[in-house]
Amino acid sequence: MWPDRRILDLFKTEFPIVLAPMAGAMDAELVIAAALGGALGSLPCAMLTAEKAREQVNVIRQRVSAPLNMNFFCHKPLSSDPARDARWKQRLVPYYKELGLDPAAPVNAANRAPFDAAMCEVVEELKPEIVSFHFGLPDRTLLKRVKAAGCKVMAAATIVKEAIWLEENGADVIIAQGAEAGGHRGMFLTENISEQPGTFALVPQVVDAVKVPVVAAGGIADGRGIAAAFALGAAGVQIGTAYLRCPEARVSGPGRAALSQGLDDSTVITNVITGRPARGIANRVMRELGPISPDAPVFPHAAAALAPLKAAAEKLGKIDFSNVWAGQAVRLGREMPAAELTRALAGDALSRMAKLAG
């Protein structure tokens, strides 16, 4: 039925569909629902403590007997720059005053930590079938331990050079993340956001450059997109934005409203939310200070000063300072349970591929 079965054989899922790990927008509930529908459920762990990750995995394991992907960031942590942070806070002062907040009040540090020894111990204990990484791969010692635990390793590439590097350094599967994709760009061998290729250009070039299976990501939100990805040589797809309007997603009321009104030109790539390029629904702070600003503190420290503004604005029903990460296919999203959506996506893709083959 599927023209390339390598992802199905490797992951042992019903469909070659990976639920994208979307930190801050989902938890175990969406993982469970997507897995029940036949997709590979992915748990985003970049914003979780080791204890919370363990708790979430236990919830998933109790509810569904399906393969699980635990996803981690593996950026090189950079210390915050007090002078840069102060300049950033100064730029935000008018917003603080407008919302009746004290700009001098202390803010909590941003909580996006890279994969470390403590999380590696959690992986060794829980033994998820798949472990995926964003922003490259962890150091060799940690990666070796992950593989020794029996986990397959998947990682994101935004250019061909990154895909080749990932294969050479131990990745079993490459996620080819086109510029259309929502959320943080997985860039790690380049910083030039203007040169990021789209999915249609990236996928076939990655397929030609590596021997491992390639999962296409970015702008795929229905059966047409899935069929197109397979036509380009992908063995699977990763889908995120299409799941954000499912009842199991953890998206705020204002965020859901923005997603439901999303159009093809509603998203931008910005660094003002976290300090690192990511695609999301354009909002006030992105328009007025960015979307790309040299003043934004390095990842993830830009998020700290925005947190009080985000909370205050969302109470007013606004996403002026919120990171509603979403891809360019946001308009194709549907409000339906995640298991039902997964089966609909797979059925539509198979139907379209059958017609094309006929």
mmCIF file with all atom_site columns, N, CA and C in Angstrom, residues 259-297:
data_model
loop_
_atom_site.group_PDB
_atom_site.id
_atom_site.type_symbol
_atom_site.label_atom_id
_atom_site.label_alt_id
_atom_site.label_comp_id
_atom_site.label_asym_id
_atom_site.label_entity_id
_atom_site.label_seq_id
_atom_site.pdbx_PDB_ins_code
_atom_site.Cartn_x
_atom_site.Cartn_y
_atom_site.Cartn_z
_atom_site.occupancy
_atom_site.B_iso_or_equiv
_atom_site.pdbx_formal_charge
_atom_site.auth_seq_id
_atom_site.auth_comp_id
_atom_site.auth_asym_id
_atom_site.auth_atom_id
_atom_site.pdbx_PDB_model_num
ATOM 1   N N  . LEU A 1 259 ? -5.313 30.107 15.276 1.00 0.00 ? 259 LEU A N  1
ATOM 2   C CA . LEU A 1 259 ? -5.101 28.981 14.365 1.00 0.00 ? 259 LEU A CA 1
ATOM 3   C C  . LEU A 1 259 ? -6.295 28.792 13.437 1.00 0.00 ? 259 LEU A C  1
ATOM 4   N N  . SER A 1 260 ? -7.494 28.937 13.973 1.00 0.00 ? 260 SER A N  1
ATOM 5   C CA . SER A 1 260 ? -8.710 28.721 13.171 1.00 0.00 ? 260 SER A CA 1
ATOM 6   C C  . SER A 1 260 ? -8.871 29.796 12.101 1.00 0.00 ? 260 SER A C  1
ATOM 7   N N  . GLN A 1 261 ? -8.264 30.969 12.335 1.00 0.00 ? 261 GLN A N  1
ATOM 8   C CA . GLN A 1 261 ? -8.354 32.067 11.369 1.00 0.00 ? 261 GLN A CA 1
ATOM 9   C C  . GLN A 1 261 ? -7.119 32.140 10.469 1.00 0.00 ? 261 GLN A C  1
ATOM 10  N N  . GLY A 1 262 ? -6.188 31.195 10.641 1.00 0.00 ? 262 GLY A N  1
ATOM 11  C CA . GLY A 1 262 ? -4.919 31.231 9.917  1.00 0.00 ? 262 GLY A CA 1
ATOM 12  C C  . GLY A 1 262 ? -5.081 31.099 8.406  1.00 0.00 ? 262 GLY A C  1
ATOM 13  N N  . LEU A 1 263 ? -4.283 31.851 7.669  1.00 0.00 ? 263 LEU A N  1
ATOM 14  C CA . LEU A 1 263 ? -4.266 31.809 6.211  1.00 0.00 ? 263 LEU A CA 1
ATOM 15  C C  . LEU A 1 263 ? -2.870 31.404 5.736  1.00 0.00 ? 263 LEU A C  1
ATOM 16  N N  . ASP A 1 264 ? -2.698 31.323 4.425  1.00 0.00 ? 264 ASP A N  1
ATOM 17  C CA . ASP A 1 264 ? -1.406 30.908 3.891  1.00 0.00 ? 264 ASP A CA 1
ATOM 18  C C  . ASP A 1 264 ? -0.287 31.892 4.220  1.00 0.00 ? 264 ASP A C  1
ATOM 19  N N  . ASP A 1 265 ? -0.646 33.172 4.483  1.00 0.00 ? 265 ASP A N  1
ATOM 20  C CA . ASP A 1 265 ? 0.372  34.179 4.766  1.00 0.00 ? 265 ASP A CA 1
ATOM 21  C C  . ASP A 1 265 ? 0.350  34.636 6.229  1.00 0.00 ? 265 ASP A C  1
ATOM 22  N N  . SER A 1 266 ? -0.218 33.816 7.102  1.00 0.00 ? 266 SER A N  1
ATOM 23  C CA . SER A 1 266 ? -0.366 34.222 8.506  1.00 0.00 ? 266 SER A CA 1
ATOM 24  C C  . SER A 1 266 ? 0.876  33.989 9.358  1.00 0.00 ? 266 SER A C  1
ATOM 25  N N  . THR A 1 267 ? 1.830  33.179 8.872  1.00 0.00 ? 267 THR A N  1
ATOM 26  C CA . THR A 1 267 ? 2.983  32.846 9.704  1.00 0.00 ? 267 THR A CA 1
ATOM 27  C C  . THR A 1 267 ? 4.263  33.537 9.230  1.00 0.00 ? 267 THR A C  1
ATOM 28  N N  . VAL A 1 268 ? 5.167  33.738 10.174 1.00 0.00 ? 268 VAL A N  1
ATOM 29  C CA . VAL A 1 268 ? 6.483  34.299 9.858  1.00 0.00 ? 268 VAL A CA 1
ATOM 30  C C  . VAL A 1 268 ? 7.548  33.539 10.637 1.00 0.00 ? 268 VAL A C  1
ATOM 31  N N  . ILE A 1 269 ? 8.787  33.611 10.142 1.00 0.00 ? 269 ILE A N  1
ATOM 32  C CA . ILE A 1 269 ? 9.918  33.091 10.913 1.00 0.00 ? 269 ILE A CA 1
ATOM 33  C C  . ILE A 1 269 ? 10.457 34.255 11.735 1.00 0.00 ? 269 ILE A C  1
ATOM 34  N N  . THR A 1 270 ? 10.565 34.055 13.034 1.00 0.00 ? 270 THR A N  1
ATOM 35  C CA . THR A 1 270 ? 10.941 35.122 13.950 1.00 0.00 ? 270 THR A CA 1
ATOM 36  C C  . THR A 1 270 ? 11.925 34.626 14.998 1.00 0.00 ? 270 THR A C  1
ATOM 37  N N  . ASN A 1 271 ? 12.719 35.551 15.534 1.00 0.00 ? 271 ASN A N  1
ATOM 38  C CA . ASN A 1 271 ? 13.599 35.191 16.658 1.00 0.00 ? 271 ASN A CA 1
ATOM 39  C C  . ASN A 1 271 ? 13.251 35.968 17.924 1.00 0.00 ? 271 ASN A C  1
ATOM 40  N N  . VAL A 1 272 ? 12.210 36.812 17.854 1.00 0.00 ? 272 VAL A N  1
ATOM 41  C CA . VAL A 1 272 ? 11.944 37.686 19.004 1.00 0.00 ? 272 VAL A CA 1
ATOM 42  C C  . VAL A 1 272 ? 11.277 36.962 20.175 1.00 0.00 ? 272 VAL A C  1
ATOM 43  N N  . ILE A 1 273 ? 10.741 35.796 19.950 1.00 0.00 ? 273 ILE A N  1
ATOM 44  C CA . ILE A 1 273 ? 10.062 35.080 21.033 1.00 0.00 ? 273 ILE A CA 1
ATOM 45  C C  . ILE A 1 273 ? 11.047 34.323 21.918 1.00 0.00 ? 273 ILE A C  1
ATOM 46  N N  . THR A 1 274 ? 12.006 33.626 21.301 1.00 0.00 ? 274 THR A N  1
ATOM 47  C CA . THR A 1 274 ? 12.941 32.816 22.096 1.00 0.00 ? 274 THR A CA 1
ATOM 48  C C  . THR A 1 274 ? 14.408 33.155 21.855 1.00 0.00 ? 274 THR A C  1
ATOM 49  N N  . GLY A 1 275 ? 14.702 33.925 20.804 1.00 0.00 ? 275 GLY A N  1
ATOM 50  C CA . GLY A 1 275 ? 16.088 34.194 20.465 1.00 0.00 ? 275 GLY A CA 1
ATOM 51  C C  . GLY A 1 275 ? 16.617 33.299 19.366 1.00 0.00 ? 275 GLY A C  1
ATOM 52  N N  . ARG A 1 276 ? 15.802 32.369 18.911 1.00 0.00 ? 276 ARG A N  1
ATOM 53  C CA . ARG A 1 276 ? 16.211 31.445 17.849 1.00 0.00 ? 276 ARG A CA 1
ATOM 54  C C  . ARG A 1 276 ? 15.101 31.425 16.791 1.00 0.00 ? 276 ARG A C  1
ATOM 55  N N  . PRO A 1 277 ? 15.436 31.324 15.492 1.00 0.00 ? 277 PRO A N  1
ATOM 56  C CA . PRO A 1 277 ? 14.404 31.367 14.461 1.00 0.00 ? 277 PRO A CA 1
ATOM 57  C C  . PRO A 1 277 ? 13.363 30.256 14.605 1.00 0.00 ? 277 PRO A C  1
ATOM 58  N N  . ALA A 1 278 ? 12.102 30.645 14.547 1.00 0.00 ? 278 ALA A N  1
ATOM 59  C CA . ALA A 1 278 ? 10.980 29.710 14.639 1.00 0.00 ? 278 ALA A CA 1
ATOM 60  C C  . ALA A 1 278 ? 9.816  30.292 13.867 1.00 0.00 ? 278 ALA A C  1
ATOM 61  N N  . ARG A 1 279 ? 8.992  29.426 13.285 1.00 0.00 ? 279 ARG A N  1
ATOM 62  C CA . ARG A 1 279 ? 7.837  29.895 12.523 1.00 0.00 ? 279 ARG A CA 1
ATOM 63  C C  . ARG A 1 279 ? 6.570  29.815 13.358 1.00 0.00 ? 279 ARG A C  1
ATOM 64  N N  . GLY A 1 280 ? 5.816  30.920 13.365 1.00 0.00 ? 280 GLY A N  1
ATOM 65  C CA . GLY A 1 280 ? 4.561  30.940 14.100 1.00 0.00 ? 280 GLY A CA 1
ATOM 66  C C  . GLY A 1 280 ? 3.611  31.986 13.548 1.00 0.00 ? 280 GLY A C  1
ATOM 67  N N  . ILE A 1 281 ? 2.411  32.006 14.114 1.00 0.00 ? 281 ILE A N  1
ATOM 68  C CA . ILE A 1 281 ? 1.413  32.999 13.723 1.00 0.00 ? 281 ILE A CA 1
ATOM 69  C C  . ILE A 1 281 ? 1.958  34.390 14.045 1.00 0.00 ? 281 ILE A C  1
ATOM 70  N N  . ALA A 1 282 ? 1.972  35.282 13.059 1.00 0.00 ? 282 ALA A N  1
ATOM 71  C CA . ALA A 1 282 ? 2.481  36.637 13.272 1.00 0.00 ? 282 ALA A CA 1
ATOM 72  C C  . ALA A 1 282 ? 1.631  37.357 14.310 1.00 0.00 ? 282 ALA A C  1
ATOM 73  N N  . ASN A 1 283 ? 2.301  38.036 15.225 1.00 0.00 ? 283 ASN A N  1
ATOM 74  C CA . ASN A 1 283 ? 1.569  38.782 16.248 1.00 0.00 ? 283 ASN A CA 1
ATOM 75  C C  . ASN A 1 283 ? 2.178  40.175 16.411 1.00 0.00 ? 283 ASN A C  1
ATOM 76  N N  . ARG A 1 284 ? 1.693  40.899 17.385 1.00 0.00 ? 284 ARG A N  1
ATOM 77  C CA . ARG A 1 284 ? 2.098  42.300 17.549 1.00 0.00 ? 284 ARG A CA 1
ATOM 78  C C  . ARG A 1 284 ? 3.605  42.457 17.782 1.00 0.00 ? 284 ARG A C  1
ATOM 79  N N  . VAL A 1 285 ? 4.160  41.702 18.716 1.00 0.00 ? 285 VAL A N  1
ATOM 80  C CA . VAL A 1 285 ? 5.580  41.888 19.048 1.00 0.00 ? 285 VAL A CA 1
ATOM 81  C C  . VAL A 1 285 ? 6.480  41.470 17.876 1.00 0.00 ? 285 VAL A C  1
ATOM 82  N N  . MET A 1 286 ? 6.058  40.455 17.124 1.00 0.00 ? 286 MET A N  1
ATOM 83  C CA . MET A 1 286 ? 6.841  40.061 15.942 1.00 0.00 ? 286 MET A CA 1
ATOM 84  C C  . MET A 1 286 ? 6.841  41.179 14.908 1.00 0.00 ? 286 MET A C  1
ATOM 85  N N  . ARG A 1 287 ? 5.694  41.807 14.713 1.00 0.00 ? 287 ARG A N  1
ATOM 86  C CA . ARG A 1 287 ? 5.590  42.864 13.705 1.00 0.00 ? 287 ARG A CA 1
ATOM 87  C C  . ARG A 1 287 ? 6.346  44.126 14.132 1.00 0.00 ? 287 ARG A C  1
ATOM 88  N N  . GLU A 1 288 ? 6.220  44.490 15.417 1.00 0.00 ? 288 GLU A N  1
ATOM 89  C CA . GLU A 1 288 ? 6.760  45.769 15.875 1.00 0.00 ? 288 GLU A CA 1
ATOM 90  C C  . GLU A 1 288 ? 8.241  45.713 16.230 1.00 0.00 ? 288 GLU A C  1
ATOM 91  N N  . LEU A 1 289 ? 8.747  44.552 16.630 1.00 0.00 ? 289 LEU A N  1
ATOM 92  C CA . LEU A 1 289 ? 10.158 44.436 17.002 1.00 0.00 ? 289 LEU A CA 1
ATOM 93  C C  . LEU A 1 289 ? 10.954 43.529 16.084 1.00 0.00 ? 289 LEU A C  1
ATOM 94  N N  . GLY A 1 290 ? 10.310 42.898 15.124 1.00 0.00 ? 290 GLY A N  1
ATOM 95  C CA . GLY A 1 290 ? 11.000 41.916 14.294 1.00 0.00 ? 290 GLY A CA 1
ATOM 96  C C  . GLY A 1 290 ? 10.499 41.948 12.865 1.00 0.00 ? 290 GLY A C  1
ATOM 97  N N  . PRO A 1 291 ? 10.274 40.774 12.268 1.00 0.00 ? 291 PRO A N  1
ATOM 98  C CA . PRO A 1 291 ? 10.271 39.471 12.932 1.00 0.00 ? 291 PRO A CA 1
ATOM 99  C C  . PRO A 1 291 ? 11.648 38.983 13.374 1.00 0.00 ? 291 PRO A C  1
ATOM 100 N N  . ILE A 1 292 ? 12.740 39.424 12.672 1.00 0.00 ? 292 ILE A N  1
ATOM 101 C CA . ILE A 1 292 ? 14.087 39.068 13.108 1.00 0.00 ? 292 ILE A CA 1
ATOM 102 C C  . ILE A 1 292 ? 14.728 40.325 13.698 1.00 0.00 ? 292 ILE A C  1
ATOM 103 N N  . SER A 1 293 ? 15.149 40.252 14.956 1.00 0.00 ? 293 SER A N  1
ATOM 104 C CA . SER A 1 293 ? 15.738 41.410 15.620 1.00 0.00 ? 293 SER A CA 1
ATOM 105 C C  . SER A 1 293 ? 17.113 41.078 16.188 1.00 0.00 ? 293 SER A C  1
ATOM 106 N N  . PRO A 1 294 ? 18.115 41.920 15.913 1.00 0.00 ? 294 PRO A N  1
ATOM 107 C CA . PRO A 1 294 ? 19.445 41.699 16.491 1.00 0.00 ? 294 PRO A CA 1
ATOM 108 C C  . PRO A 1 294 ? 19.463 41.939 17.996 1.00 0.00 ? 294 PRO A C  1
ATOM 109 N N  . ASP A 1 295 ? 18.415 42.595 18.509 1.00 0.00 ? 295 ASP A N  1
ATOM 110 C CA . ASP A 1 295 ? 18.354 42.895 19.945 1.00 0.00 ? 295 ASP A CA 1
ATOM 111 C C  . ASP A 1 295 ? 17.898 41.711 20.789 1.00 0.00 ? 295 ASP A C  1
ATOM 112 N N  . ALA A 1 296 ? 17.251 40.728 20.155 1.00 0.00 ? 296 ALA A N  1
ATOM 113 C CA . ALA A 1 296 ? 16.711 39.598 20.935 1.00 0.00 ? 296 ALA A CA 1
ATOM 114 C C  . ALA A 1 296 ? 17.853 38.841 21.608 1.00 0.00 ? 296 ALA A C  1
ATOM 115 N N  . PRO A 1 297 ? 17.755 38.591 22.921 1.00 0.00 ? 297 PRO A N  1
ATOM 116 C CA . PRO A 1 297 ? 18.780 37.806 23.610 1.00 0.00 ? 297 PRO A CA 1
ATOM 117 C C  . PRO A 1 297 ? 18.899 36.410 23.008 1.00 0.00 ? 297 PRO A C  1
#
